[in-house]
XYZ file of C-alpha atoms in Angstrom:
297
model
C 76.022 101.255 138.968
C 75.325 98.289 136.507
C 78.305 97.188 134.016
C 77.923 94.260 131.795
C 80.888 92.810 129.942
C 80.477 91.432 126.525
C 83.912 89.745 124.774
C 83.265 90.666 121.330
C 86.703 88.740 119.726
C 90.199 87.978 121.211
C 90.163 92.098 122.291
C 87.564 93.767 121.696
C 85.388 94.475 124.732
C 82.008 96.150 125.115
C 81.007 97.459 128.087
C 77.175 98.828 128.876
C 77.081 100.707 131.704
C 73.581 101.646 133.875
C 74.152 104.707 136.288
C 71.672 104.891 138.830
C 69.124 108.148 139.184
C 70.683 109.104 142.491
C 74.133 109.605 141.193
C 72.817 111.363 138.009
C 70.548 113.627 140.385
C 73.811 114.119 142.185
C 76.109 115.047 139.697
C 73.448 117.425 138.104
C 73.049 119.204 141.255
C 76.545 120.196 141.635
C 76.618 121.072 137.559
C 74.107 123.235 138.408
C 75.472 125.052 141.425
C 78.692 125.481 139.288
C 76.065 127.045 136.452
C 74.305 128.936 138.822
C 77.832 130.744 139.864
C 78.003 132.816 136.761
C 74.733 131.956 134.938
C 73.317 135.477 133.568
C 69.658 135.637 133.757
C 67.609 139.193 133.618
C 66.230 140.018 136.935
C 68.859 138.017 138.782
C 72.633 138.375 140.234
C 74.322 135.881 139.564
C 74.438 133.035 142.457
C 70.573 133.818 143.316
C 68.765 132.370 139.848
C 65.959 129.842 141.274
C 66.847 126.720 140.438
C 63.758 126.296 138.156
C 64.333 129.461 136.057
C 68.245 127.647 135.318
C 66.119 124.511 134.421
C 64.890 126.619 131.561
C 67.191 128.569 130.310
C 70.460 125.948 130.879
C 68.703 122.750 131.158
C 70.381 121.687 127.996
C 73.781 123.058 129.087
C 73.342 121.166 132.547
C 72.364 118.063 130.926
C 75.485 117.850 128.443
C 78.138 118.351 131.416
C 76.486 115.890 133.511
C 76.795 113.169 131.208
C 80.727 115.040 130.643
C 81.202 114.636 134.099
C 79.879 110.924 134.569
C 80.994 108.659 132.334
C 84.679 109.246 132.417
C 84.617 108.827 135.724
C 81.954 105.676 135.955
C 84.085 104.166 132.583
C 87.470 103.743 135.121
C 85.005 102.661 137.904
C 84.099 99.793 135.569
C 87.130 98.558 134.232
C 88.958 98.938 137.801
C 85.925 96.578 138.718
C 85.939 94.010 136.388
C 90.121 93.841 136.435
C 90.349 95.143 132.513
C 93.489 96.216 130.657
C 92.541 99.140 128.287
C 95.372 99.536 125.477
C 93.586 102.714 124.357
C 90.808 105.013 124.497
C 87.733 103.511 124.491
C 84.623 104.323 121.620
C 81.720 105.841 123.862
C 78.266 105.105 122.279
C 74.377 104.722 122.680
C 74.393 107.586 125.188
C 71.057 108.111 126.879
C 69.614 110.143 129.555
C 66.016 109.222 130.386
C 63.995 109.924 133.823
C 67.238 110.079 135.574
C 68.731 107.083 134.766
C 72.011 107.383 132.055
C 72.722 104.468 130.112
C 75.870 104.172 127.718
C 78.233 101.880 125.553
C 81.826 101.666 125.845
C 84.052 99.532 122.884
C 87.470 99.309 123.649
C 90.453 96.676 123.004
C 92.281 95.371 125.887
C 96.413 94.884 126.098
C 96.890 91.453 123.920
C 98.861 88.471 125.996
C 102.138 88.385 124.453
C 104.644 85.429 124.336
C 108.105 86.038 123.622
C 110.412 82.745 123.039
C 113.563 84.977 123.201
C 114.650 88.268 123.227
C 117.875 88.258 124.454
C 121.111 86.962 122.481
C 119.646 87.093 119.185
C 122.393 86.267 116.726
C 122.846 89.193 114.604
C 125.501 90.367 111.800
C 127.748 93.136 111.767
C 128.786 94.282 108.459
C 132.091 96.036 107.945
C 131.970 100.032 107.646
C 135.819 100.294 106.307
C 135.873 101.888 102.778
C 138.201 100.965 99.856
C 140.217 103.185 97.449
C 137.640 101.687 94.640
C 134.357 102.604 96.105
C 136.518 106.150 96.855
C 137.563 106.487 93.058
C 133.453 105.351 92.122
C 132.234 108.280 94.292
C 135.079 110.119 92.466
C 132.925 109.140 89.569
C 129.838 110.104 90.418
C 130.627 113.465 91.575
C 132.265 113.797 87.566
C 129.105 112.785 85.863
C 127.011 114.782 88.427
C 129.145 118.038 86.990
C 129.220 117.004 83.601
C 132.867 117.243 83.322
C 133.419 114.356 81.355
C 136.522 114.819 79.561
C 138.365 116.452 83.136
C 141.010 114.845 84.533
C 140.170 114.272 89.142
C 143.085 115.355 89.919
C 144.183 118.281 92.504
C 142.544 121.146 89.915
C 139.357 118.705 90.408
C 139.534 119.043 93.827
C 139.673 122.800 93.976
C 136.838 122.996 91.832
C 135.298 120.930 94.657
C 136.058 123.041 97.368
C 139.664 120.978 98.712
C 143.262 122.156 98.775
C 144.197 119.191 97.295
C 142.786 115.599 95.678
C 144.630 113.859 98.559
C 142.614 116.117 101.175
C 139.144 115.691 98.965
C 139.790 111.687 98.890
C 140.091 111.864 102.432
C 137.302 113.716 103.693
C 135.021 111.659 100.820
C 136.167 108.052 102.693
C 135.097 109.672 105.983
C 131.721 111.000 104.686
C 131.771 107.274 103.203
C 132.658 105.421 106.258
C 130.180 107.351 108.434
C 127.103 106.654 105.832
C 128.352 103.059 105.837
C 128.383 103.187 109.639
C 124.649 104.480 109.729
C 123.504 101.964 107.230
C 125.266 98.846 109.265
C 123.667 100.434 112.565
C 119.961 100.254 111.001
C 120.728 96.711 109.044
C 121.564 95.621 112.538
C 118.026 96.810 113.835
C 116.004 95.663 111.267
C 117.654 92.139 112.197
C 116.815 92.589 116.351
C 113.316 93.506 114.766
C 112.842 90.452 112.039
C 113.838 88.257 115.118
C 111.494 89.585 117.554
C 108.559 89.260 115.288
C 109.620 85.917 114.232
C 109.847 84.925 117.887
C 107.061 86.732 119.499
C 102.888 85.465 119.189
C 100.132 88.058 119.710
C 97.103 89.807 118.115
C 97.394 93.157 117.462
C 94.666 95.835 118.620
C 92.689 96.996 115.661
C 91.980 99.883 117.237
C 95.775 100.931 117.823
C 95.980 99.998 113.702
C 92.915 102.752 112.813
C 94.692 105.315 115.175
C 98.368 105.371 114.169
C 96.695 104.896 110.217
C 94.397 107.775 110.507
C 97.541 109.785 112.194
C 99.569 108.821 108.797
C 96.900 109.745 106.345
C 96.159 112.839 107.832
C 99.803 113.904 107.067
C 99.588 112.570 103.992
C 96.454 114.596 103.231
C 98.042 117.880 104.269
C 101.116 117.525 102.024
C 98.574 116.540 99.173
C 97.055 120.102 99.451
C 100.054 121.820 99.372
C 100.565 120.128 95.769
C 97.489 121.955 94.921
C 95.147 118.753 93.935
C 91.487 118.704 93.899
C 88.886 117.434 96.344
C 88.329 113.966 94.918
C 91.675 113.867 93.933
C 93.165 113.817 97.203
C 90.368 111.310 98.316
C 91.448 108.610 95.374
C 95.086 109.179 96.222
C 94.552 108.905 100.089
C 92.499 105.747 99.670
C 95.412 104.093 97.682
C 97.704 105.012 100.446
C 95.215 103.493 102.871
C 95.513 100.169 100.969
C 99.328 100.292 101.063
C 100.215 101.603 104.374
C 98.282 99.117 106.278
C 100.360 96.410 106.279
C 103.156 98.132 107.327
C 101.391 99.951 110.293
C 99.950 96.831 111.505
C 103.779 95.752 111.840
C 105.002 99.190 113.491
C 102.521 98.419 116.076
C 103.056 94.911 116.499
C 106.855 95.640 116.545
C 105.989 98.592 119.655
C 104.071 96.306 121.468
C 106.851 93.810 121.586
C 109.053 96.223 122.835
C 106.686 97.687 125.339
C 106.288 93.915 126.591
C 110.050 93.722 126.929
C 110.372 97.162 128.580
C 108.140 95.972 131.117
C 109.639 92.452 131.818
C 113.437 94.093 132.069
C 111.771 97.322 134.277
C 112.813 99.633 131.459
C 111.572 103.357 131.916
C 112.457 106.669 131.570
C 111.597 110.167 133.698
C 112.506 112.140 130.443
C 109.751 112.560 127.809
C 112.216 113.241 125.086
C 113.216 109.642 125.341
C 111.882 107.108 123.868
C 111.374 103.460 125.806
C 111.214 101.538 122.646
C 114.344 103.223 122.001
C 116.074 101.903 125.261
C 114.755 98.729 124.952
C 116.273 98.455 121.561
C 119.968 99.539 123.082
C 118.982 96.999 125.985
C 118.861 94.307 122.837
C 121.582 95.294 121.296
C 123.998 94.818 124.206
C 122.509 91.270 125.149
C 123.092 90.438 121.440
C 125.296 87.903 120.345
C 127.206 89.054 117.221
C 129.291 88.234 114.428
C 131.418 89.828 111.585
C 130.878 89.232 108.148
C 134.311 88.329 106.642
């Protein structure tokens, strides 16, 4: 087998692989004999069709899962062989099968090189989740407005009308609702901070390919919720192409952000044995307990 390397940019790779007749001949005999098993021809049992009447009438079908059968296999031969480090699925082109010899492309991005200056005691802030008796009384508020009760009094009738015994017992559960939404905000603040540090800290280029993927995954959705609002054809189209234009930034960062933290995971030996859980996940509690913090005042 032949394999020529070409470096295309930074990542991108393409690889042109030559398979030799003997290993096509080979693989094409045993797609046959698995053909040949259950292969329905009139005049025949199956198992006992000549091998030149299957030529004829599967010769196509034979052809197809040879090349099936090949290249997955002769693709991991040749990046095993020239030592490269696929970050996804390659793009399989230029297939050809001609007198016996199979010839094919490969384009794929390989794993960037990425250098972290630090990762472990970023500085980051902890706001306070405590809740005054003012932001209690503005909620108070809100929930007034929200009823249009203008001219009513909060007060324990209020609170009834609410669903609580008592204003005491409403004000109370409110500051806990409060505290815990105050909690969840502080908690992602926090990340984004851990995240803003590790991009400002960390140099790589980020696979294109990984980009078009998680993109196309995001439009898609998009695309299905646009149908449910009942839109037309071209429609949808114009709308999904705007979205294109504004969600690319933003993916390009998710996926620089999750190879960071796959880099990470694998200098610290973070993994998991449960596919519910999520390694960028663990890495980010890893960074939060080497963090150094501090307390707004």
């Amino acid at each position: 087998m032949k394999v020529e390397v070409k470096k295309v940019d930074a990542l991108k790779r393409e690889m042109n692989f030559e398979i030799p007749r003997e290993r096509v001949t080979e693989a094409m005999d045993a797609v046959y004999n698995e053909i040949g098993k259950h292969a329905k021809v009139k005049g025949f049992r199956p198992g006992k069709v000549p091998r030149h009447i299957l030529i004829t009438s599967h010769g196509q079908l034979a052809k197809d899962e040879t090349i099936k059968k090949i290249i997955p296999q002769a693709y991991h031969e040749g990046v095993n062989q020239h030592q490269i480090n696929p970050i996804d699925l390659p793009e399989i082109s230029d297939v050809n099968l001609k007198d016996g010899v199979l010839t094919f492309k490969a384009t794929l991005d390989i794993r960037p090189e990425i250098e972290i200056n630090t990762y472990k005691g970023i500085t980051v802030e902890r706001k306070k989740s405590e809740v005054t008796e003012e932001e209690v009384l503005k909620t108070l508020e809100f929930f007034k407005k929200g009823r249009g009760e203008q001219e009513v009094t909060i007060d324990d009738n209020f609170a009834k009308g609410m669903g609580f015994p008592s204003l005491e017992e409403f004000k109370t559960a409110l500051k806990r609702q409060l505290e815990s939404d105050k909690d969840r905000n502080n908690r992602m603040d926090v990340d984004n901070q851990l995240v803003e540090a590790l991009l400002k800290n960390a140099k790589l280029v980020v696979p294109q390919s990984l980009v078009k993927r998680q993109l196309h995954h995001r439009l898609n959705e998009a695309v299905k919720r646009l149908k449910t609002q009942g839109l037309k054809d071209e429609e949808i189209k114009t709308k999904a192409e705007e979205l294109r234009v504004q969600l690319e930034p933003s993916v390009e960062r998710e996926v620089k952000i999750y190879l960071i933290l796959d880099e990470i995971a694998k200098r610290e030996n973070i993994s998991s044995t449960d596919p519910n859980e999520s390694i960028p996940g663990k890495v980010m509690e890893f960074l939060l307990k080497e963090a150094k913090w501090s307390d707004t005042k």
